[in-house]
Amino acid sequence: MSYFDKVLIANRGEIAIRVMRACRELGIETVAIYSTPDKNALHVKYADEAFHIGEAHPSKSYLNADRILEIATMCGAEAIHPGYGFLAENYHFAERVEESGLNFIGPSSKTIHMMGSKLDSKEAMSAAGVPVLPWTKGGVTSTEEGIAFAEEIRYPVIVKASAGGGGIGMQIVREESDISEAIEKGMRIAQSAFGDPTIFIEKYLDKPRHIEVQVLADKHGNAIHLYERECSIQRRHQKLVEEAPCPIMTPELRKRMTDSALTVAKTCNYTNAGTVEFLYSNGEYYFMEMNTRLQVEHTITEIVTGVDIVRQQIAIAAGEKLAYKQDDIILRGHAIECRINAEDPMNNFTADPGKIVRYRSPGGPGIRVDSGIHVGYAIPPQYDSMISKLCAFGLTRIEAIERMRRAIYEYVILGVKTTIPLHHALMNNRQFIEGNTHTHFLEDQHIRDNLQRFFRDEESRMQTLAESLRQGKETAAVTAAISVYLHQTKKNE
Ligand code: MV4
């Protein structure tokens, strides 16, 4: 079956390859675009056709809407898949794709626009009966108004930019003396970051969990959910570990949350794949925002439901009815994703771009690796540092953790520092193993101390192994351990 003959993938790295894999299975020709430093990238080699769009800076390349539309029209693509990031949630771009008679593989530009306003979407979802935290309806237009509201709902409160998301412009305010400054600062940040000064104030939750529900909706009014993901382990709004299902989910909570997620999807006339994001605390959950795109962590939902989300996206965009009814979606087992970034977790997660000099990815039972790198490829400094997603499946959560530990042992990436050692420590952390996490987990001093101790304990073992490598005694254990203990990586090559 062929929904389209040719699709242009307006993205790079692992997600461009992920989308092209679905296209290849469906017999759809793929068109890649690339910037100058990505000339040698895997997504360029994988595609049937590839076009250079511009220099490294995203505005010249992966955000260059004019050039992308020109290439799509010129090469006869029928649809554009935006992946995540870049143009994925830009309603202007989606609108231009629609106007040029091409298919945007995602929701309509109108839906992207509506959900882009956190204030409007919150108001609409609250009216539809979805639980939300108390907030300043209509936004905050004066400092006095903000002070009065915070007084009413009591501190702590949080100031958020309506056009925000991803934490930009968010400020926690714990007492009245700090509120007026936070409001003024919030408006300034919102104006400069988004060109829209609208802010709102909301009741602040301490250490909530981030739980999100994956939904699929077709253009015929049908919508289903694919259960939830737990995404609490993050740093500065970048997720590091996600899992499906949520380890503390109960049948009652799940019923309420997935019902709410479907209400959200219906209320904004959602089509295609999307994610409804909730904060959870003390048995209650609250709608935060909807991500109107394919997400990085869609993979773990694919693993526990068996549904190919990207294939469904393409089918939906082509006008097909959903291939599944809700009752067809069966949750089975547990999946965990570790995001492998070219960053130094021992040095404040500083980006460490550079050339990959050795690479061996794990395999075997229950392992899925989605990566966009290969030996000889130089990770450019201009883009996101995520280079690979390592996912493990188990029939039980502990089996998934054991497989993840084993896959981390097998994974060899030399040439750049990576987050692999952090994942190694996390998969051995008692609190993580108990499923006892929250959005501020990595900031907790207990956790930091535990991870530091873990790194230190490993250090002497790693030095012994590094010595073996220098003497030419290379075994699987040696290279794997060196990869985990990344501070040796550059010296040894
Ligand atoms: C919050 C919150 C606590 N209380 N809102 C961060 C990004 C955006 N999606 C919502 N965010 C938060 N909103 C209230 N009222 C805490 C966060 C938050 C957070 C949320 C999800 C995942 C990680 C986070 C890390 C810090 C703060």
Coordinates of C-alpha atoms and ligand atoms in Angstrom, one line a residue:
M1 CA 0.0 0.0 0.0
S2 CA 1.3 3.4 -0.8
Y3 CA -0.3 6.5 0.9
F4 CA 2.1 8.9 -0.9
D5 CA 4.7 8.3 -3.6
K6 CA 7.3 10.6 -2.1
V7 CA 7.8 12.3 1.2
L8 CA 10.3 15.1 2.2
I9 CA 11.7 14.8 5.7
A10 CA 12.4 18.3 7.0
N11 CA 14.8 17.1 9.8
R12 CA 18.1 15.5 10.5
G13 CA 19.7 12.8 12.7
E14 CA 17.9 9.8 14.3
I15 CA 14.4 11.2 13.8
A16 CA 14.9 11.8 10.0
I17 CA 16.0 8.1 9.8
R18 CA 13.1 6.9 11.9
V19 CA 10.6 8.6 9.5
M20 CA 12.5 7.3 6.5
R21 CA 12.3 3.7 7.9
A22 CA 8.5 4.0 8.0
C23 CA 8.5 5.4 4.4
R24 CA 10.7 2.6 3.2
E25 CA 8.4 -0.1 4.7
L26 CA 5.5 1.6 2.9
G27 CA 7.3 1.9 -0.4
I28 CA 7.4 5.6 -0.2
E29 CA 10.4 7.4 -1.8
T30 CA 12.3 9.6 0.7
V31 CA 13.8 13.0 0.2
A32 CA 16.4 14.3 2.7
I33 CA 17.6 17.8 3.3
Y34 CA 20.9 18.7 4.8
S35 CA 23.1 21.5 6.0
T36 CA 26.8 21.9 5.1
P37 CA 28.2 20.1 8.2
D38 CA 25.7 17.2 7.7
K39 CA 26.9 16.4 4.2
N40 CA 28.2 13.1 5.5
A41 CA 25.3 12.4 7.9
L42 CA 23.5 9.0 8.0
H43 CA 20.1 10.5 7.2
V44 CA 21.5 11.8 3.9
K45 CA 22.9 8.4 3.0
Y46 CA 19.7 6.6 3.9
A47 CA 17.3 8.8 1.7
D48 CA 16.6 8.1 -1.9
E49 CA 17.4 11.7 -2.8
A50 CA 19.1 14.4 -0.8
F51 CA 19.3 18.2 -1.2
H52 CA 21.7 20.7 0.3
I53 CA 19.8 23.6 1.8
G54 CA 22.3 25.9 3.4
E55 CA 25.0 26.6 6.0
A56 CA 25.1 25.2 9.5
H57 CA 23.0 27.7 11.3
P58 CA 19.4 26.4 11.6
S59 CA 17.9 29.6 10.2
K60 CA 19.9 28.9 7.0
S61 CA 19.2 25.2 6.9
Y62 CA 16.6 23.2 8.9
L63 CA 14.5 26.3 9.6
N64 CA 14.7 27.6 6.1
A65 CA 11.0 27.2 5.2
D66 CA 11.4 28.9 1.7
R67 CA 14.1 26.6 0.6
I68 CA 12.4 23.5 2.0
L69 CA 9.1 24.3 0.2
E70 CA 11.0 25.0 -3.0
I71 CA 12.8 21.7 -2.8
A72 CA 9.6 19.8 -2.0
T73 CA 7.8 21.3 -5.0
M74 CA 10.7 20.9 -7.3
C75 CA 11.3 17.2 -6.5
G76 CA 7.6 16.3 -6.6
A77 CA 7.2 15.3 -2.9
E78 CA 3.5 15.0 -1.9
A79 CA 4.0 15.5 1.8
I80 CA 6.5 16.9 4.4
H81 CA 7.3 15.2 7.7
P82 CA 8.7 17.8 10.1
G83 CA 10.0 15.3 12.8
Y84 CA 10.4 17.1 16.2
G85 CA 12.0 20.4 16.9
F86 CA 12.8 22.8 14.1
L87 CA 9.6 23.5 12.2
A88 CA 7.4 20.8 13.8
E89 CA 5.3 23.1 15.9
N90 CA 5.5 26.2 13.7
Y91 CA 2.0 26.9 12.6
H92 CA 3.2 29.4 9.9
F93 CA 5.2 26.6 8.3
A94 CA 2.3 24.1 8.5
E95 CA 0.0 26.8 7.0
R96 CA 2.5 27.3 4.1
V97 CA 2.7 23.6 3.5
E98 CA -1.1 23.4 3.4
E99 CA -1.4 26.5 1.0
S100 CA 1.2 25.0 -1.4
G101 CA -1.1 22.0 -1.8
L102 CA 1.3 19.6 0.0
N103 CA 0.4 17.5 2.9
F104 CA 1.8 18.4 6.4
I105 CA 2.3 15.1 8.3
G106 CA 0.9 16.4 11.6
P107 CA -2.1 18.3 12.9
S108 CA -3.7 21.3 11.0
S109 CA -2.0 24.7 11.3
K110 CA -5.1 25.9 13.2
T111 CA -4.7 23.2 15.9
I112 CA -0.9 23.9 16.2
H113 CA -1.7 27.6 16.6
M114 CA -4.4 27.1 19.3
M115 CA -2.3 24.7 21.3
G116 CA 0.7 27.0 21.0
S117 CA -1.0 29.4 23.3
K118 CA -0.8 27.8 26.8
L119 CA -3.4 30.2 28.1
D120 CA -6.0 29.6 25.3
S121 CA -5.5 25.9 25.4
K122 CA -5.8 25.8 29.2
E123 CA -9.0 27.8 29.1
A124 CA -10.5 25.6 26.4
M125 CA -9.6 22.4 28.2
S126 CA -10.8 23.6 31.6
A127 CA -14.1 24.5 30.0
A128 CA -14.3 20.9 28.5
G129 CA -13.9 19.5 32.1
V130 CA -10.2 18.5 32.0
P131 CA -8.5 19.1 35.4
V132 CA -6.2 22.1 35.5
L133 CA -4.4 24.0 38.3
P134 CA -5.9 27.3 39.4
W135 CA -4.7 30.1 37.2
T136 CA -5.2 33.7 36.1
K137 CA -7.8 33.3 33.4
G138 CA -7.2 35.7 30.6
G139 CA -3.6 36.3 31.6
V140 CA -2.0 38.8 33.9
T141 CA -2.2 42.4 32.7
S142 CA -1.1 44.3 35.8
T143 CA 1.1 43.6 38.8
E144 CA -1.8 44.3 41.2
E145 CA -3.9 41.7 39.6
G146 CA -1.1 39.2 39.9
I147 CA -0.5 40.0 43.6
A148 CA -4.3 39.6 44.3
F149 CA -4.5 36.3 42.6
A150 CA -1.4 34.8 44.4
E151 CA -2.9 36.0 47.6
E152 CA -6.1 34.1 46.8
I153 CA -4.6 30.8 45.8
R154 CA -1.6 31.2 48.3
Y155 CA 2.1 30.8 47.6
P156 CA 4.1 29.1 46.0
V157 CA 2.9 30.2 42.5
I158 CA 4.6 29.9 39.1
V159 CA 4.7 32.6 36.4
K160 CA 4.6 31.2 32.9
A161 CA 4.7 32.7 29.4
S162 CA 1.6 31.9 27.4
A163 CA 3.7 31.3 24.2
G164 CA 6.2 29.3 26.2
G165 CA 6.7 25.7 26.8
G166 CA 9.9 23.9 27.6
G167 CA 10.3 26.1 30.7
I168 CA 11.4 29.3 29.0
G169 CA 10.3 32.3 31.2
M170 CA 9.0 30.1 34.0
Q171 CA 9.6 31.5 37.5
I172 CA 8.7 30.0 40.9
V173 CA 7.5 32.6 43.4
R174 CA 7.4 31.6 47.1
E175 CA 6.5 34.8 48.8
E176 CA 4.7 38.1 48.1
S177 CA 7.9 40.2 48.2
D178 CA 9.1 38.5 44.9
I179 CA 5.9 38.6 42.9
S180 CA 6.0 42.0 41.2
E181 CA 9.5 41.5 40.0
A182 CA 8.7 38.0 38.7
I183 CA 5.7 39.4 36.7
E184 CA 7.7 42.2 35.1
K185 CA 10.6 39.9 34.3
G186 CA 8.2 37.3 33.0
M187 CA 6.7 39.8 30.6
R188 CA 10.1 41.0 29.4
I189 CA 11.4 37.4 28.8
A190 CA 8.1 36.4 27.0
Q191 CA 8.3 39.4 24.7
S192 CA 12.0 38.9 23.8
A193 CA 11.8 35.1 23.4
F194 CA 8.4 34.7 21.7
G195 CA 7.4 38.3 20.6
D196 CA 4.3 38.0 22.9
P197 CA 4.4 39.4 26.5
T198 CA 1.3 37.5 27.7
I199 CA 2.0 35.7 30.9
F200 CA -0.2 33.9 33.5
I201 CA 0.2 32.8 37.1
E202 CA -0.7 29.3 38.3
K203 CA -0.5 27.4 41.6
Y204 CA 2.9 25.8 41.8
L205 CA 3.3 22.0 42.5
D206 CA 6.5 20.9 44.3
K207 CA 8.3 17.9 42.8
P208 CA 5.4 16.6 40.6
R209 CA 5.7 13.8 38.2
H210 CA 5.5 14.4 34.4
I211 CA 3.1 11.9 32.9
E212 CA 2.0 12.2 29.3
V213 CA -0.6 10.3 27.1
Q214 CA 0.1 9.5 23.5
V215 CA -2.9 10.0 21.2
L216 CA -3.7 9.2 17.6
A217 CA -6.6 10.9 15.8
D218 CA -7.7 10.6 12.1
K219 CA -9.5 13.1 9.9
H220 CA -12.8 11.2 10.3
G221 CA -13.4 12.1 14.0
N222 CA -11.9 8.9 15.5
A223 CA -9.4 9.2 18.3
I224 CA -7.6 6.6 20.4
H225 CA -4.9 6.8 23.1
L226 CA -1.8 4.6 23.3
Y227 CA -1.5 4.7 27.1
E228 CA 1.0 6.8 29.0
R229 CA 4.7 7.5 29.5
E230 CA 6.5 8.6 32.6
C231 CA 9.0 11.4 31.8
S232 CA 10.0 12.8 35.1
I233 CA 13.8 12.2 34.8
Q234 CA 15.0 15.4 33.1
R235 CA 17.5 18.1 33.5
R236 CA 16.7 21.7 32.5
H237 CA 13.6 20.6 30.7
Q238 CA 15.6 18.1 28.6
K239 CA 14.3 14.6 29.3
L240 CA 17.0 12.0 29.9
V241 CA 15.1 8.8 30.7
E242 CA 11.5 7.9 29.9
E243 CA 9.4 4.8 30.5
A244 CA 6.1 3.3 29.5
P245 CA 3.9 2.6 31.3
C246 CA 4.2 4.9 34.3
P247 CA 5.5 2.8 37.2
I248 CA 2.9 4.2 39.7
M249 CA -0.2 4.0 37.4
T250 CA -3.4 2.5 38.7
P251 CA -6.4 1.4 36.6
E252 CA -8.5 4.2 38.1
L253 CA -6.0 7.0 37.5
R254 CA -5.3 5.6 34.0
K255 CA -8.9 5.7 33.1
R256 CA -9.3 9.3 34.2
M257 CA -6.1 10.5 32.5
T258 CA -6.6 8.8 29.2
D259 CA -10.2 10.0 29.1
S260 CA -9.0 13.5 29.8
A261 CA -6.4 13.1 27.0
L262 CA -9.1 12.1 24.5
T263 CA -11.2 15.1 25.6
V264 CA -8.2 17.4 24.9
A265 CA -7.7 15.8 21.5
K266 CA -11.4 16.2 20.6
T267 CA -11.7 19.7 22.0
C268 CA -8.9 21.0 19.7
N269 CA -10.1 19.0 16.7
Y270 CA -6.8 17.1 16.8
T271 CA -5.6 15.0 13.9
N272 CA -2.4 12.9 13.6
A273 CA -0.1 11.9 16.5
G274 CA 0.0 14.1 19.6
T275 CA 0.9 14.0 23.3
V276 CA -1.1 15.4 26.2
E277 CA 1.1 16.5 29.0
F278 CA 0.0 16.3 32.6
L279 CA 1.6 17.0 36.0
Y280 CA 0.8 14.5 38.7
S281 CA 1.0 15.0 42.4
N282 CA -0.7 13.3 45.4
G283 CA -3.1 11.3 43.4
E284 CA -4.3 14.2 41.3
Y285 CA -3.3 15.2 37.7
Y286 CA -3.5 18.5 35.9
F287 CA -3.4 19.3 32.1
M288 CA -0.3 21.4 31.2
E289 CA 0.0 21.5 27.4
M290 CA -0.3 19.4 24.3
N291 CA 2.7 18.7 22.1
T292 CA 1.4 18.8 18.6
R293 CA 4.2 16.7 17.1
L294 CA 5.9 13.3 17.1
Q295 CA 8.0 13.1 20.2
V296 CA 11.5 11.8 20.9
E297 CA 10.1 9.2 23.3
H298 CA 7.4 7.8 21.0
T299 CA 9.6 4.7 20.6
I300 CA 8.8 3.3 24.1
T301 CA 5.0 3.6 23.4
E302 CA 5.6 1.7 20.1
I303 CA 7.5 -1.0 22.1
V304 CA 4.7 -1.6 24.6
T305 CA 1.7 -1.3 22.2
G306 CA 3.2 -2.7 19.0
V307 CA 1.8 0.3 17.1
D308 CA 4.1 2.0 14.6
I309 CA 3.3 5.6 15.4
V310 CA 5.1 7.0 12.3
R311 CA 3.3 4.7 10.0
Q312 CA 0.0 5.8 11.5
Q313 CA 1.0 9.4 11.1
I314 CA 1.5 8.9 7.4
A315 CA -1.7 6.9 7.0
I316 CA -3.7 9.6 8.8
A317 CA -2.1 12.4 6.8
A318 CA -3.1 10.5 3.6
G319 CA -6.7 10.6 4.8
E320 CA -7.0 7.0 6.0
K321 CA -9.3 6.0 8.9
L322 CA -7.5 4.8 12.1
A323 CA -6.3 1.2 11.6
Y324 CA -7.2 0.4 15.3
K325 CA -10.1 0.8 17.7
Q326 CA -9.3 1.5 21.3
D327 CA -9.9 -2.1 22.3
D328 CA -7.3 -3.3 19.8
I329 CA -4.6 -1.4 21.8
I330 CA -3.1 -3.8 24.3
L331 CA -0.4 -2.7 26.7
R332 CA 2.2 -5.4 27.2
G333 CA 5.4 -5.3 29.3
H334 CA 7.6 -2.3 30.1
A335 CA 10.0 -0.2 28.0
I336 CA 12.6 2.3 29.1
E337 CA 14.5 4.8 26.9
C338 CA 17.9 6.4 27.7
R339 CA 18.8 9.4 25.7
I340 CA 22.4 9.3 24.7
N341 CA 23.7 12.8 24.3
A342 CA 27.2 14.0 23.3
E343 CA 27.6 15.7 26.7
D344 CA 29.8 15.3 29.7
P345 CA 27.6 14.4 32.7
M346 CA 30.5 14.8 35.0
N347 CA 31.1 18.4 33.9
N348 CA 27.6 20.1 34.1
F349 CA 26.5 18.3 30.9
T350 CA 28.7 20.5 28.7
A351 CA 28.2 19.6 25.0
D352 CA 31.0 17.6 23.6
P353 CA 30.7 17.6 19.8
G354 CA 33.4 15.9 17.8
K355 CA 34.3 12.9 15.6
I356 CA 33.1 9.4 16.4
V357 CA 36.2 7.2 16.3
R358 CA 34.7 3.9 17.4
Y359 CA 31.1 2.7 17.5
R360 CA 29.4 -0.5 18.4
S361 CA 25.7 -0.5 19.2
P362 CA 24.0 -3.1 21.4
G363 CA 21.5 -5.7 20.3
G364 CA 20.0 -8.9 21.5
P365 CA 16.7 -9.5 23.2
G366 CA 14.5 -6.5 23.9
I367 CA 16.9 -3.8 22.6
R368 CA 16.1 -1.1 20.2
V369 CA 18.6 1.6 19.2
D370 CA 17.6 4.6 17.1
S371 CA 20.7 6.6 16.3
G372 CA 21.9 8.9 13.6
I373 CA 25.7 8.5 13.9
H374 CA 28.4 6.3 12.4
V375 CA 32.2 6.0 12.7
G376 CA 33.9 9.0 11.0
Y377 CA 30.9 11.3 11.4
A378 CA 31.7 14.6 13.2
I379 CA 28.8 15.6 15.5
P380 CA 28.3 19.3 14.6
P381 CA 28.2 21.8 17.5
Q382 CA 25.2 23.7 16.0
Y383 CA 22.4 21.2 16.8
D384 CA 20.9 19.2 19.6
S385 CA 23.4 17.0 21.3
M386 CA 21.2 13.9 21.3
I387 CA 22.9 11.3 19.2
S388 CA 21.1 8.1 20.0
K389 CA 18.1 6.6 21.9
L390 CA 18.7 3.3 23.6
C391 CA 15.5 1.5 24.5
A392 CA 15.0 -1.7 26.4
F393 CA 11.9 -3.9 26.6
G394 CA 11.0 -6.4 29.3
L395 CA 7.8 -8.2 30.3
T396 CA 8.4 -6.7 33.7
R397 CA 9.9 -3.4 34.7
I398 CA 12.9 -5.0 36.4
E399 CA 13.6 -7.1 33.3
A400 CA 13.7 -3.9 31.2
I401 CA 16.1 -2.4 33.7
E402 CA 18.3 -5.5 33.6
R403 CA 18.4 -5.5 29.8
M404 CA 19.1 -1.7 29.8
R405 CA 22.1 -2.3 32.1
R406 CA 23.4 -5.1 29.8
A407 CA 22.9 -2.9 26.7
I408 CA 24.8 -0.1 28.4
Y409 CA 27.6 -2.6 29.0
E410 CA 27.6 -3.5 25.3
Y411 CA 27.4 0.1 23.9
V412 CA 30.7 1.5 22.7
I413 CA 30.9 5.1 21.6
L414 CA 34.4 6.5 21.5
G415 CA 35.5 10.0 20.5
V416 CA 33.0 12.1 22.4
K417 CA 31.8 12.1 25.9
T418 CA 28.3 10.8 26.4
T419 CA 25.5 10.5 29.0
I420 CA 26.1 6.7 29.0
P421 CA 27.8 6.8 32.5
L422 CA 24.9 8.7 33.9
H423 CA 22.5 6.1 32.7
H424 CA 24.8 3.3 34.0
A425 CA 24.5 5.0 37.5
L426 CA 20.8 5.6 37.2
M427 CA 20.0 2.0 36.2
N428 CA 21.8 1.0 39.5
N429 CA 20.1 3.7 41.6
R430 CA 17.8 2.4 44.3
Q431 CA 15.3 5.1 44.1
F432 CA 15.1 4.8 40.3
I433 CA 14.7 1.0 40.6
E434 CA 11.8 1.5 43.0
G435 CA 10.2 3.8 40.5
N436 CA 10.3 6.6 43.0
T437 CA 11.1 9.7 40.8
H438 CA 9.9 13.2 40.2
T439 CA 10.8 16.2 38.0
H440 CA 13.5 17.4 40.4
F441 CA 15.0 14.0 40.9
L442 CA 18.4 14.9 39.4
E443 CA 18.6 18.1 41.5
D444 CA 18.2 16.2 44.8
Q445 CA 21.4 16.2 46.8
H446 CA 20.8 12.5 47.8
I447 CA 20.6 11.5 44.2
R448 CA 23.6 13.6 43.2
D449 CA 25.7 12.1 46.0
N450 CA 24.6 8.6 45.1
L451 CA 25.5 9.1 41.4
Q452 CA 28.9 10.7 42.3
R453 CA 29.7 7.7 44.6
F454 CA 28.8 5.4 41.8
F455 CA 31.1 7.1 39.4
R456 CA 33.9 7.0 42.0
D457 CA 33.5 3.4 42.8
E458 CA 33.7 2.6 39.1
E459 CA 36.8 4.7 38.6
S460 CA 39.4 2.2 39.9
R461 CA 37.9 -0.6 37.9
M462 CA 38.0 1.5 34.8
Q463 CA 41.6 2.5 35.3
T464 CA 42.6 -1.2 35.4
L465 CA 40.6 -1.8 32.2
A466 CA 42.1 1.3 30.5
E467 CA 45.6 -0.1 31.3
S468 CA 44.6 -3.4 29.6
L469 CA 43.5 -1.5 26.6
R470 CA 46.8 0.4 26.4
Q471 CA 48.6 -3.0 26.6
G472 CA 46.6 -4.2 23.6
K473 CA 44.5 -6.6 25.6
E474 CA 41.2 -5.7 24.2
T475 CA 38.1 -7.7 25.2
A476 CA 34.5 -6.8 25.0
A477 CA 34.5 -5.9 28.7
V478 CA 37.4 -3.6 28.2
T479 CA 35.9 -1.5 25.4
A480 CA 32.5 -1.5 27.0
A481 CA 33.8 -0.3 30.3
I482 CA 35.9 2.4 28.7
S483 CA 32.8 3.7 26.9
V484 CA 31.0 3.8 30.2
Y485 CA 33.9 5.5 31.9
L486 CA 34.1 8.1 29.3
H487 CA 36.9 10.3 30.8
Q488 CA 39.4 7.9 29.2
T489 CA 37.9 8.0 25.7
K490 CA 39.8 10.7 24.0
K491 CA 43.2 9.7 25.5
N492 CA 42.9 6.2 24.3
E493 CA 42.3 6.9 20.7
Ligands
MV4_1 C1 4.8 23.4 36.5 C2 5.5 22.9 37.6 C3 5.0 23.0 38.8 N1 3.8 23.6 39.0 N2 3.6 24.1 36.7 C4 7.9 22.8 33.0 C5 7.7 22.9 31.5 C6 6.2 22.9 31.3 N3 5.8 21.8 30.4 C7 5.6 22.8 32.6 N4 6.6 22.8 33.6 C8 6.3 22.8 34.9 N5 5.2 23.4 35.2 C9 3.1 24.1 38.0 N6 2.0 24.8 38.2 C10 6.7 22.2 37.3 C11 7.1 22.2 36.0 C12 8.4 21.5 35.8 C13 8.5 20.4 35.0 C14 7.4 19.8 34.4 C15 7.6 18.7 33.6 C16 8.8 18.1 33.5 C17 9.9 18.7 34.1 C18 9.8 19.8 34.9 C19 10.9 20.4 35.5 C20 10.7 21.5 36.2 C21 9.5 22.1 36.4

